[in-house]
Amino acid sequence: MWWLRASATAVAVIMVVLAAPAHGERERVDVVTSFGIVTDVHYADAAPSGTRIYRDSLPKVKAAMATFNEEQVDFVMSLGDLKDTDADQGCTKPDVPASSLCVNLTVQFLKTIEQGLANFTGARLHVLGNHDVDILTQDEVLGSITDSALPGPGSAGGPGYSSWSLPSNSTNNSGPDTLGCLVRDDAATYLWVIHQDGTRNWLSTTSPDWFNAALIVPNISMFPKRHGGLGAYNLNAADSATVFAQRCQPGHCMCNPATGTANATTLPTPIQGTLRFIRLNADFTDHDVPWADLENVNGPGAVPGMSWERANVPSFQLTWLAAELDAAAASGQHVVVFVHYRVDGGPNGPVGIGLGPSSVPSRSWVDDCTLQNAEVVRDILEHHPGLVLAVFSGHDHNPLPPYTKEASASPLYFTHHALVEGALPHNAYSVVDILANCTIVVRGFVDAYNVTIPGPPGHSCVRDPAHR
């Protein structure tokens, strides 16, 4: 495999990093897609431990989901360590396998915080972190959370890892904004009109009768927003009423004559997305053995070589990742990757080098928070220059530096601030916008960082007609 070869030394290219907007302030004109991020939530119904205020994580998550609903992001990603456990119940002994009491208690914490995430009305996904598998096995964690199905063309992946694609916003809209099929989400919270060119508009005004007449579309993100998701994308009250009145207009939408609801077969086929998203499961030893009950590192049944500072993307995922990136390059896509652990430290890690922050207060800590096989992972991610736009991680609760950008065609390695840190009103979550020129805009809320990084020179994240 090509990814087994050593990578060439990166050449630094001078680039201007744009000034970040104020916390949470939207600064965009041509957004291709947007998504929400939370990480290191560490929810537990347990007493605080230092700066980790476990019980506050539930209202913090609910506040984040409310913002993500308001922003209408396309999906939400939890970057790992969604739950914690209760030390007062004896659930953190490093030489004793987890008891049934600790397993049941920890599963309940996980289910409770998952219900908090469910306040977001759209798609949500997770990556596994080290604290997700303290006490629990990977199967127990994955069986207690919900990962939404999102459109391909990526392959199915496996437990805790997968890929999906999302479309760009349409710049070639055909037909009026008010003509098309009336659709809604599963929760009957939002209404849209999907046009025959495969784009959509959002109805700012709704009525119970309108929801009753709307076709349910679980994965609305498959259909790109008109007008860059701004301005005219949001239909006013008069135009929203026009959509409802004309929802079965011949040539624009076929409906069931008895119910006035669109036939599913009349919806257009979504175009292939311009962005491929990949999530990795790095809760493995360097011998490809999955972590389980990370608290039990010395006792009976412990996994040899398992340790929170020695996380690895297993070899079978590396092969899968390389194939996914090759396919994305051949399809004219760009890629965004999610993994719990930092990728910019370790041997030959680029942290502090190039176009990002140069200050690294504790290189040894960054290295501890970095994948054990990060150098191999970076070789794969950087094989196609400019292909991978960004890698988003958590794990390092107060990341310094929060990001690394070695060169203009290198990925942005961004480490997100932990949500669990500090009592309310402290919080940390972000909305990430990807613009048509592949610029990455991270809009942090409360304690989270803001970063704006221009896309690779000459690259576009809008669909090339040759790859439609």
PDB file of C-alpha atoms in Angstrom, residues 155-307:
ATOM      1  CA  SER A 155     -18.121   2.787   2.309  1.00  0.00           C
ATOM      2  CA  ALA A 156     -19.939   1.425   5.326  1.00  0.00           C
ATOM      3  CA  GLY A 157     -16.899   1.403   7.588  1.00  0.00           C
ATOM      4  CA  GLY A 158     -17.261  -0.561  10.818  1.00  0.00           C
ATOM      5  CA  PRO A 159     -17.870  -0.219  14.580  1.00  0.00           C
ATOM      6  CA  GLY A 160     -17.257   3.410  15.494  1.00  0.00           C
ATOM      7  CA  TYR A 161     -15.855   4.499  12.121  1.00  0.00           C
ATOM      8  CA  SER A 162     -17.549   5.509   8.871  1.00  0.00           C
ATOM      9  CA  SER A 163     -17.696   8.071   6.083  1.00  0.00           C
ATOM     10  CA  TRP A 164     -20.440  10.141   4.495  1.00  0.00           C
ATOM     11  CA  SER A 165     -20.820  12.998   2.033  1.00  0.00           C
ATOM     12  CA  LEU A 166     -22.782  16.202   1.971  1.00  0.00           C
ATOM     13  CA  PRO A 167     -23.691  18.429  -0.977  1.00  0.00           C
ATOM     14  CA  SER A 168     -22.580  21.959  -1.574  1.00  0.00           C
ATOM     15  CA  ASN A 169     -24.941  24.877  -1.658  1.00  0.00           C
ATOM     16  CA  SER A 170     -26.344  25.360  -5.115  1.00  0.00           C
ATOM     17  CA  THR A 171     -25.236  28.364  -7.141  1.00  0.00           C
ATOM     18  CA  ASN A 172     -27.328  27.438 -10.203  1.00  0.00           C
ATOM     19  CA  ASN A 173     -30.882  27.574  -8.895  1.00  0.00           C
ATOM     20  CA  SER A 174     -33.651  26.915 -11.398  1.00  0.00           C
ATOM     21  CA  GLY A 175     -37.265  27.878 -10.768  1.00  0.00           C
ATOM     22  CA  PRO A 176     -38.964  29.954  -8.096  1.00  0.00           C
ATOM     23  CA  ASP A 177     -38.057  29.497  -4.433  1.00  0.00           C
ATOM     24  CA  THR A 178     -41.696  28.747  -3.602  1.00  0.00           C
ATOM     25  CA  LEU A 179     -42.322  25.845  -6.008  1.00  0.00           C
ATOM     26  CA  GLY A 180     -41.566  22.276  -5.018  1.00  0.00           C
ATOM     27  CA  CYS A 181     -42.432  19.512  -2.551  1.00  0.00           C
ATOM     28  CA  LEU A 182     -43.280  20.368   1.057  1.00  0.00           C
ATOM     29  CA  VAL A 183     -41.194  18.240   3.466  1.00  0.00           C
ATOM     30  CA  ARG A 184     -40.414  18.080   7.191  1.00  0.00           C
ATOM     31  CA  ASP A 185     -38.077  16.432   9.666  1.00  0.00           C
ATOM     32  CA  ASP A 186     -38.961  13.400  11.822  1.00  0.00           C
ATOM     33  CA  ALA A 187     -39.693  15.538  14.870  1.00  0.00           C
ATOM     34  CA  ALA A 188     -42.079  17.867  12.983  1.00  0.00           C
ATOM     35  CA  THR A 189     -39.977  20.874  13.984  1.00  0.00           C
ATOM     36  CA  TYR A 190     -39.022  22.368  10.612  1.00  0.00           C
ATOM     37  CA  LEU A 191     -40.490  22.633   7.131  1.00  0.00           C
ATOM     38  CA  TRP A 192     -38.674  22.972   3.803  1.00  0.00           C
ATOM     39  CA  VAL A 193     -39.530  23.030   0.139  1.00  0.00           C
ATOM     40  CA  ILE A 194     -37.414  20.783  -2.088  1.00  0.00           C
ATOM     41  CA  HIS A 195     -37.166  21.924  -5.691  1.00  0.00           C
ATOM     42  CA  GLN A 196     -36.766  19.786  -8.780  1.00  0.00           C
ATOM     43  CA  ASP A 197     -33.141  20.919  -9.165  1.00  0.00           C
ATOM     44  CA  GLY A 198     -32.392  19.183  -5.842  1.00  0.00           C
ATOM     45  CA  THR A 199     -32.066  22.335  -3.716  1.00  0.00           C
ATOM     46  CA  ARG A 200     -34.188  23.491  -0.787  1.00  0.00           C
ATOM     47  CA  ASN A 201     -35.544  26.550   1.009  1.00  0.00           C
ATOM     48  CA  TRP A 202     -36.599  26.826   4.657  1.00  0.00           C
ATOM     49  CA  LEU A 203     -40.075  27.986   5.697  1.00  0.00           C
ATOM     50  CA  SER A 204     -39.840  30.575   8.470  1.00  0.00           C
ATOM     51  CA  THR A 205     -43.580  30.333   9.180  1.00  0.00           C
ATOM     52  CA  THR A 206     -45.390  27.057   9.884  1.00  0.00           C
ATOM     53  CA  SER A 207     -48.813  25.707  10.795  1.00  0.00           C
ATOM     54  CA  PRO A 208     -49.945  22.334  12.189  1.00  0.00           C
ATOM     55  CA  ASP A 209     -51.878  21.711   8.974  1.00  0.00           C
ATOM     56  CA  TRP A 210     -48.729  22.229   6.975  1.00  0.00           C
ATOM     57  CA  PHE A 211     -46.822  19.631   8.988  1.00  0.00           C
ATOM     58  CA  ASN A 212     -49.667  17.159   8.440  1.00  0.00           C
ATOM     59  CA  ALA A 213     -49.333  17.642   4.679  1.00  0.00           C
ATOM     60  CA  ALA A 214     -45.536  17.433   4.597  1.00  0.00           C
ATOM     61  CA  LEU A 215     -43.511  14.406   3.513  1.00  0.00           C
ATOM     62  CA  ILE A 216     -40.988  13.212   6.127  1.00  0.00           C
ATOM     63  CA  VAL A 217     -37.374  13.432   4.901  1.00  0.00           C
ATOM     64  CA  PRO A 218     -35.011  12.091   7.611  1.00  0.00           C
ATOM     65  CA  ASN A 219     -31.799  13.272   5.927  1.00  0.00           C
ATOM     66  CA  ILE A 220     -32.596  16.782   4.745  1.00  0.00           C
ATOM     67  CA  SER A 221     -28.854  17.552   4.565  1.00  0.00           C
ATOM     68  CA  MET A 222     -28.720  15.552   1.333  1.00  0.00           C
ATOM     69  CA  PHE A 223     -30.412  18.486  -0.402  1.00  0.00           C
ATOM     70  CA  PRO A 224     -28.254  21.643  -0.639  1.00  0.00           C
ATOM     71  CA  LYS A 225     -29.507  25.007   0.592  1.00  0.00           C
ATOM     72  CA  ARG A 226     -30.264  27.704  -1.942  1.00  0.00           C
ATOM     73  CA  HIS A 227     -28.609  31.110  -1.743  1.00  0.00           C
ATOM     74  CA  GLY A 228     -25.729  29.831   0.374  1.00  0.00           C
ATOM     75  CA  GLY A 229     -28.107  29.251   3.272  1.00  0.00           C
ATOM     76  CA  LEU A 230     -28.477  33.015   3.711  1.00  0.00           C
ATOM     77  CA  GLY A 231     -31.019  35.722   2.978  1.00  0.00           C
ATOM     78  CA  ALA A 232     -33.518  34.414   0.456  1.00  0.00           C
ATOM     79  CA  TYR A 233     -32.951  30.831   1.665  1.00  0.00           C
ATOM     80  CA  ASN A 234     -35.288  31.714   4.562  1.00  0.00           C
ATOM     81  CA  LEU A 235     -38.764  32.179   3.091  1.00  0.00           C
ATOM     82  CA  ASN A 236     -40.879  34.872   4.775  1.00  0.00           C
ATOM     83  CA  ALA A 237     -44.453  34.333   5.979  1.00  0.00           C
ATOM     84  CA  ALA A 238     -46.060  35.167   2.617  1.00  0.00           C
ATOM     85  CA  ASP A 239     -43.713  32.936   0.631  1.00  0.00           C
ATOM     86  CA  SER A 240     -44.091  30.127   3.186  1.00  0.00           C
ATOM     87  CA  ALA A 241     -47.857  30.261   2.694  1.00  0.00           C
ATOM     88  CA  THR A 242     -47.334  30.183  -1.079  1.00  0.00           C
ATOM     89  CA  VAL A 243     -45.259  27.012  -0.749  1.00  0.00           C
ATOM     90  CA  PHE A 244     -48.089  25.305   1.108  1.00  0.00           C
ATOM     91  CA  ALA A 245     -50.721  26.484  -1.368  1.00  0.00           C
ATOM     92  CA  GLN A 246     -48.640  25.376  -4.397  1.00  0.00           C
ATOM     93  CA  ARG A 247     -47.114  22.228  -2.914  1.00  0.00           C
ATOM     94  CA  CYS A 248     -48.698  19.976  -5.546  1.00  0.00           C
ATOM     95  CA  GLN A 249     -48.059  22.181  -8.580  1.00  0.00           C
ATOM     96  CA  PRO A 250     -47.820  20.030 -11.771  1.00  0.00           C
ATOM     97  CA  GLY A 251     -44.265  19.805 -13.034  1.00  0.00           C
ATOM     98  CA  HIS A 252     -42.836  20.628  -9.614  1.00  0.00           C
ATOM     99  CA  CYS A 253     -44.220  17.980  -7.246  1.00  0.00           C
ATOM    100  CA  MET A 254     -46.462  14.915  -7.583  1.00  0.00           C
ATOM    101  CA  CYS A 255     -48.779  14.413  -4.607  1.00  0.00           C
ATOM    102  CA  ASN A 256     -51.179  11.832  -3.289  1.00  0.00           C
ATOM    103  CA  PRO A 257     -54.529  13.350  -4.338  1.00  0.00           C
ATOM    104  CA  ALA A 258     -56.242  12.068  -1.199  1.00  0.00           C
ATOM    105  CA  THR A 259     -53.780  13.578   1.299  1.00  0.00           C
ATOM    106  CA  GLY A 260     -52.065  16.367  -0.603  1.00  0.00           C
ATOM    107  CA  THR A 261     -48.720  14.947   0.541  1.00  0.00           C
ATOM    108  CA  ALA A 262     -45.812  14.574  -1.859  1.00  0.00           C
ATOM    109  CA  ASN A 263     -44.979  11.134  -3.201  1.00  0.00           C
ATOM    110  CA  ALA A 264     -41.472  10.128  -2.134  1.00  0.00           C
ATOM    111  CA  THR A 265     -40.689   9.062  -5.697  1.00  0.00           C
ATOM    112  CA  THR A 266     -41.139  12.612  -6.951  1.00  0.00           C
ATOM    113  CA  LEU A 267     -38.167  13.958  -4.967  1.00  0.00           C
ATOM    114  CA  PRO A 268     -35.036  14.552  -7.054  1.00  0.00           C
ATOM    115  CA  THR A 269     -31.929  12.412  -6.565  1.00  0.00           C
ATOM    116  CA  PRO A 270     -29.413  14.332  -4.452  1.00  0.00           C
ATOM    117  CA  ILE A 271     -26.128  15.153  -6.130  1.00  0.00           C
ATOM    118  CA  GLN A 272     -22.925  13.635  -4.799  1.00  0.00           C
ATOM    119  CA  GLY A 273     -21.531  15.769  -2.014  1.00  0.00           C
ATOM    120  CA  THR A 274     -18.458  17.897  -2.514  1.00  0.00           C
ATOM    121  CA  LEU A 275     -17.217  17.040   0.973  1.00  0.00           C
ATOM    122  CA  ARG A 276     -16.463  13.614   2.384  1.00  0.00           C
ATOM    123  CA  PHE A 277     -16.491  13.316   6.173  1.00  0.00           C
ATOM    124  CA  ILE A 278     -14.629  10.522   7.957  1.00  0.00           C
ATOM    125  CA  ARG A 279     -14.734   9.512  11.613  1.00  0.00           C
ATOM    126  CA  LEU A 280     -12.116   7.198  13.077  1.00  0.00           C
ATOM    127  CA  ASN A 281     -12.151   4.875  16.081  1.00  0.00           C
ATOM    128  CA  ALA A 282      -8.709   5.028  17.722  1.00  0.00           C
ATOM    129  CA  ASP A 283      -9.512   3.120  20.933  1.00  0.00           C
ATOM    130  CA  PHE A 284      -7.047   0.343  20.090  1.00  0.00           C
ATOM    131  CA  THR A 285      -3.648  -0.892  21.220  1.00  0.00           C
ATOM    132  CA  ASP A 286      -0.701  -0.936  18.828  1.00  0.00           C
ATOM    133  CA  HIS A 287      -1.572  -4.590  18.174  1.00  0.00           C
ATOM    134  CA  ASP A 288      -5.074  -3.741  16.896  1.00  0.00           C
ATOM    135  CA  VAL A 289      -6.785  -4.953  20.082  1.00  0.00           C
ATOM    136  CA  PRO A 290      -9.845  -2.841  21.034  1.00  0.00           C
ATOM    137  CA  TRP A 291      -9.810  -1.151  24.408  1.00  0.00           C
ATOM    138  CA  ALA A 292     -12.368  -2.263  26.989  1.00  0.00           C
ATOM    139  CA  ASP A 293     -12.725  -1.302  30.674  1.00  0.00           C
ATOM    140  CA  LEU A 294      -9.831   1.163  30.600  1.00  0.00           C
ATOM    141  CA  GLU A 295      -9.967   1.488  34.401  1.00  0.00           C
ATOM    142  CA  ASN A 296      -8.896  -2.155  34.690  1.00  0.00           C
ATOM    143  CA  VAL A 297      -5.320  -1.889  33.362  1.00  0.00           C
ATOM    144  CA  ASN A 298      -3.610  -4.227  35.834  1.00  0.00           C
ATOM    145  CA  GLY A 299      -6.214  -6.717  36.964  1.00  0.00           C
ATOM    146  CA  PRO A 300      -7.735  -9.920  35.542  1.00  0.00           C
ATOM    147  CA  GLY A 301      -8.881  -9.641  31.942  1.00  0.00           C
ATOM    148  CA  ALA A 302      -7.023  -6.394  31.282  1.00  0.00           C
ATOM    149  CA  VAL A 303      -6.065  -5.676  27.670  1.00  0.00           C
ATOM    150  CA  PRO A 304      -2.237  -5.785  27.369  1.00  0.00           C
ATOM    151  CA  GLY A 305      -0.751  -2.473  26.241  1.00  0.00           C
ATOM    152  CA  MET A 306      -3.953  -0.520  26.880  1.00  0.00           C
ATOM    153  CA  SER A 307      -3.342   3.016  28.157  1.00  0.00           C
TER     154      SER A 307
END
